[in-house]
Amino acid sequence: MAHSINKCSAEETAACCCVDVGTIIDNEDRKASFSHVYEQRPQAEAMLAKLTEKARAVESDPCQITSRIEPSEGGVTLTADFNFSCEAESLIFQLGLR
C-alpha cells in the first residue's frame, strides 16, 4: 500500500501529516511534581521559593501548590506538587526547569 502525504488520519493535517496539538495536550495532565534531597533545610526552602516564583510566572489562574520538607537520609527531602489550570502551563513550567 502506498503512503501519501495527503492521506492523513483525523488527528493529522493534510498539509504535513502533523499531529493535532489537541491529541498531545488534552488538558488531562495539569500537575507537575518535584522531589529532591538537600543537605540542609534552607536549601530546600530556597528551591521551593524558586519553584513557586516560576509557577507564578506561567499561571493564568492561581496554581495550587502543595509542598513538604521532611527529614530524610542524607538531609531533607523537598516534595512539591504544582496543579495548574491547564496542561500547557504545566509543560511551560517543566520546560523552564530544564
PDB file of C-alpha atoms in Angstrom:
ATOM      1  CA  MET A   1       0.000   0.000   0.000  1.00  0.00           C
ATOM      2  CA  ALA A   2       1.429   3.379  -0.997  1.00  0.00           C
ATOM      3  CA  HIS A   3       1.541   6.160   1.545  1.00  0.00           C
ATOM      4  CA  SER A   4       0.560   9.647   0.511  1.00  0.00           C
ATOM      5  CA  ILE A   5       1.214  12.908   2.275  1.00  0.00           C
ATOM      6  CA  ASN A   6      -2.390  13.914   1.574  1.00  0.00           C
ATOM      7  CA  LYS A   7      -3.887  10.827   3.235  1.00  0.00           C
ATOM      8  CA  CYS A   8      -3.926  11.532   6.937  1.00  0.00           C
ATOM      9  CA  SER A   9      -5.923  10.411   9.900  1.00  0.00           C
ATOM     10  CA  ALA A  10      -8.398  12.655  11.744  1.00  0.00           C
ATOM     11  CA  GLU A  11      -5.689  13.801  14.152  1.00  0.00           C
ATOM     12  CA  GLU A  12      -3.347  14.917  11.383  1.00  0.00           C
ATOM     13  CA  THR A  13      -3.437  17.784   8.935  1.00  0.00           C
ATOM     14  CA  ALA A  14      -3.259  17.047   5.227  1.00  0.00           C
ATOM     15  CA  ALA A  15      -0.551  19.653   4.669  1.00  0.00           C
ATOM     16  CA  CYS A  16       2.204  17.907   6.563  1.00  0.00           C
ATOM     17  CA  CYS A  17       0.679  14.936   8.397  1.00  0.00           C
ATOM     18  CA  CYS A  18       1.454  16.754  11.632  1.00  0.00           C
ATOM     19  CA  VAL A  19      -0.336  15.660  14.757  1.00  0.00           C
ATOM     20  CA  ASP A  20      -3.044  17.982  16.058  1.00  0.00           C
ATOM     21  CA  VAL A  21      -1.986  19.640  19.306  1.00  0.00           C
ATOM     22  CA  GLY A  22      -5.267  18.524  20.886  1.00  0.00           C
ATOM     23  CA  THR A  23      -4.146  14.907  20.688  1.00  0.00           C
ATOM     24  CA  ILE A  24      -0.980  15.689  22.640  1.00  0.00           C
ATOM     25  CA  ILE A  25      -2.189  18.391  25.019  1.00  0.00           C
ATOM     26  CA  ASP A  26      -5.604  17.178  26.079  1.00  0.00           C
ATOM     27  CA  ASN A  27      -5.655  19.127  29.389  1.00  0.00           C
ATOM     28  CA  GLU A  28      -5.686  15.902  31.409  1.00  0.00           C
ATOM     29  CA  ASP A  29      -2.200  16.213  32.922  1.00  0.00           C
ATOM     30  CA  ARG A  30      -2.081  19.595  34.635  1.00  0.00           C
ATOM     31  CA  LYS A  31       0.115  18.520  37.534  1.00  0.00           C
ATOM     32  CA  ALA A  32       3.880  18.882  37.795  1.00  0.00           C
ATOM     33  CA  SER A  33       5.713  17.200  40.666  1.00  0.00           C
ATOM     34  CA  PHE A  34       9.153  17.863  42.093  1.00  0.00           C
ATOM     35  CA  SER A  35      11.189  15.917  44.644  1.00  0.00           C
ATOM     36  CA  HIS A  36      14.817  16.307  45.661  1.00  0.00           C
ATOM     37  CA  VAL A  37      17.031  15.660  48.690  1.00  0.00           C
ATOM     38  CA  TYR A  38      19.031  18.599  50.048  1.00  0.00           C
ATOM     39  CA  GLU A  39      21.701  18.630  52.715  1.00  0.00           C
ATOM     40  CA  GLN A  40      20.006  21.360  54.736  1.00  0.00           C
ATOM     41  CA  ARG A  41      16.515  22.796  55.143  1.00  0.00           C
ATOM     42  CA  PRO A  42      17.443  26.338  53.938  1.00  0.00           C
ATOM     43  CA  GLN A  43      18.498  24.870  50.575  1.00  0.00           C
ATOM     44  CA  ALA A  44      15.137  23.142  50.222  1.00  0.00           C
ATOM     45  CA  GLU A  45      13.277  26.308  51.223  1.00  0.00           C
ATOM     46  CA  ALA A  46      15.253  28.348  48.670  1.00  0.00           C
ATOM     47  CA  MET A  47      14.394  25.859  45.915  1.00  0.00           C
ATOM     48  CA  LEU A  48      10.714  25.895  46.904  1.00  0.00           C
ATOM     49  CA  ALA A  49      10.737  29.704  46.669  1.00  0.00           C
ATOM     50  CA  LYS A  50      12.364  29.497  43.219  1.00  0.00           C
ATOM     51  CA  LEU A  51       9.856  26.892  42.000  1.00  0.00           C
ATOM     52  CA  THR A  52       6.953  28.916  43.364  1.00  0.00           C
ATOM     53  CA  GLU A  53       8.207  32.016  41.551  1.00  0.00           C
ATOM     54  CA  LYS A  54       8.478  30.075  38.272  1.00  0.00           C
ATOM     55  CA  ALA A  55       4.960  28.651  38.719  1.00  0.00           C
ATOM     56  CA  ARG A  56       3.517  32.105  39.399  1.00  0.00           C
ATOM     57  CA  ALA A  57       5.217  33.418  36.260  1.00  0.00           C
ATOM     58  CA  VAL A  58       3.369  30.959  33.968  1.00  0.00           C
ATOM     59  CA  GLU A  59      -0.009  30.661  35.691  1.00  0.00           C
ATOM     60  CA  SER A  60      -3.140  32.217  34.208  1.00  0.00           C
ATOM     61  CA  ASP A  61      -5.265  31.225  37.196  1.00  0.00           C
ATOM     62  CA  PRO A  62      -3.707  30.599  40.606  1.00  0.00           C
ATOM     63  CA  CYS A  63      -1.578  27.454  40.624  1.00  0.00           C
ATOM     64  CA  GLN A  64      -2.330  25.239  43.621  1.00  0.00           C
ATOM     65  CA  ILE A  65       0.958  24.384  45.280  1.00  0.00           C
ATOM     66  CA  THR A  66       1.324  21.731  47.959  1.00  0.00           C
ATOM     67  CA  SER A  67       4.727  21.084  49.431  1.00  0.00           C
ATOM     68  CA  ARG A  68       6.504  19.486  52.326  1.00  0.00           C
ATOM     69  CA  ILE A  69      10.050  19.401  53.592  1.00  0.00           C
ATOM     70  CA  GLU A  70      10.795  16.312  55.642  1.00  0.00           C
ATOM     71  CA  PRO A  71      13.908  14.854  57.229  1.00  0.00           C
ATOM     72  CA  SER A  72      15.361  12.006  55.195  1.00  0.00           C
ATOM     73  CA  GLU A  73      18.544  10.019  54.863  1.00  0.00           C
ATOM     74  CA  GLY A  74      21.228  12.443  53.785  1.00  0.00           C
ATOM     75  CA  GLY A  75      19.369  15.624  54.724  1.00  0.00           C
ATOM     76  CA  VAL A  76      15.864  16.812  53.971  1.00  0.00           C
ATOM     77  CA  THR A  77      13.522  15.977  51.104  1.00  0.00           C
ATOM     78  CA  LEU A  78      11.545  18.672  49.337  1.00  0.00           C
ATOM     79  CA  THR A  79       8.409  17.324  47.679  1.00  0.00           C
ATOM     80  CA  ALA A  80       6.134  19.728  45.819  1.00  0.00           C
ATOM     81  CA  ASP A  81       3.120  19.374  43.550  1.00  0.00           C
ATOM     82  CA  PHE A  82       2.013  22.165  41.237  1.00  0.00           C
ATOM     83  CA  ASN A  83      -1.549  21.947  39.902  1.00  0.00           C
ATOM     84  CA  PHE A  84      -2.026  24.360  37.021  1.00  0.00           C
ATOM     85  CA  SER A  85      -5.302  25.391  35.408  1.00  0.00           C
ATOM     86  CA  CYS A  86      -4.222  23.922  32.065  1.00  0.00           C
ATOM     87  CA  GLU A  87      -1.708  21.417  30.743  1.00  0.00           C
ATOM     88  CA  ALA A  88       0.134  23.982  28.613  1.00  0.00           C
ATOM     89  CA  GLU A  89       1.112  25.896  31.766  1.00  0.00           C
ATOM     90  CA  SER A  90       2.380  22.684  33.345  1.00  0.00           C
ATOM     91  CA  LEU A  91       4.508  21.982  30.254  1.00  0.00           C
ATOM     92  CA  ILE A  92       5.912  25.529  30.183  1.00  0.00           C
ATOM     93  CA  PHE A  93       6.756  25.263  33.877  1.00  0.00           C
ATOM     94  CA  GLN A  94       8.505  21.916  33.442  1.00  0.00           C
ATOM     95  CA  LEU A  95      10.443  23.055  30.382  1.00  0.00           C
ATOM     96  CA  GLY A  96      11.580  26.125  32.319  1.00  0.00           C
ATOM     97  CA  LEU A  97      13.204  23.862  34.886  1.00  0.00           C
ATOM     98  CA  ARG A  98      15.498  22.209  32.343  1.00  0.00           C
TER      99      ARG A  98
END
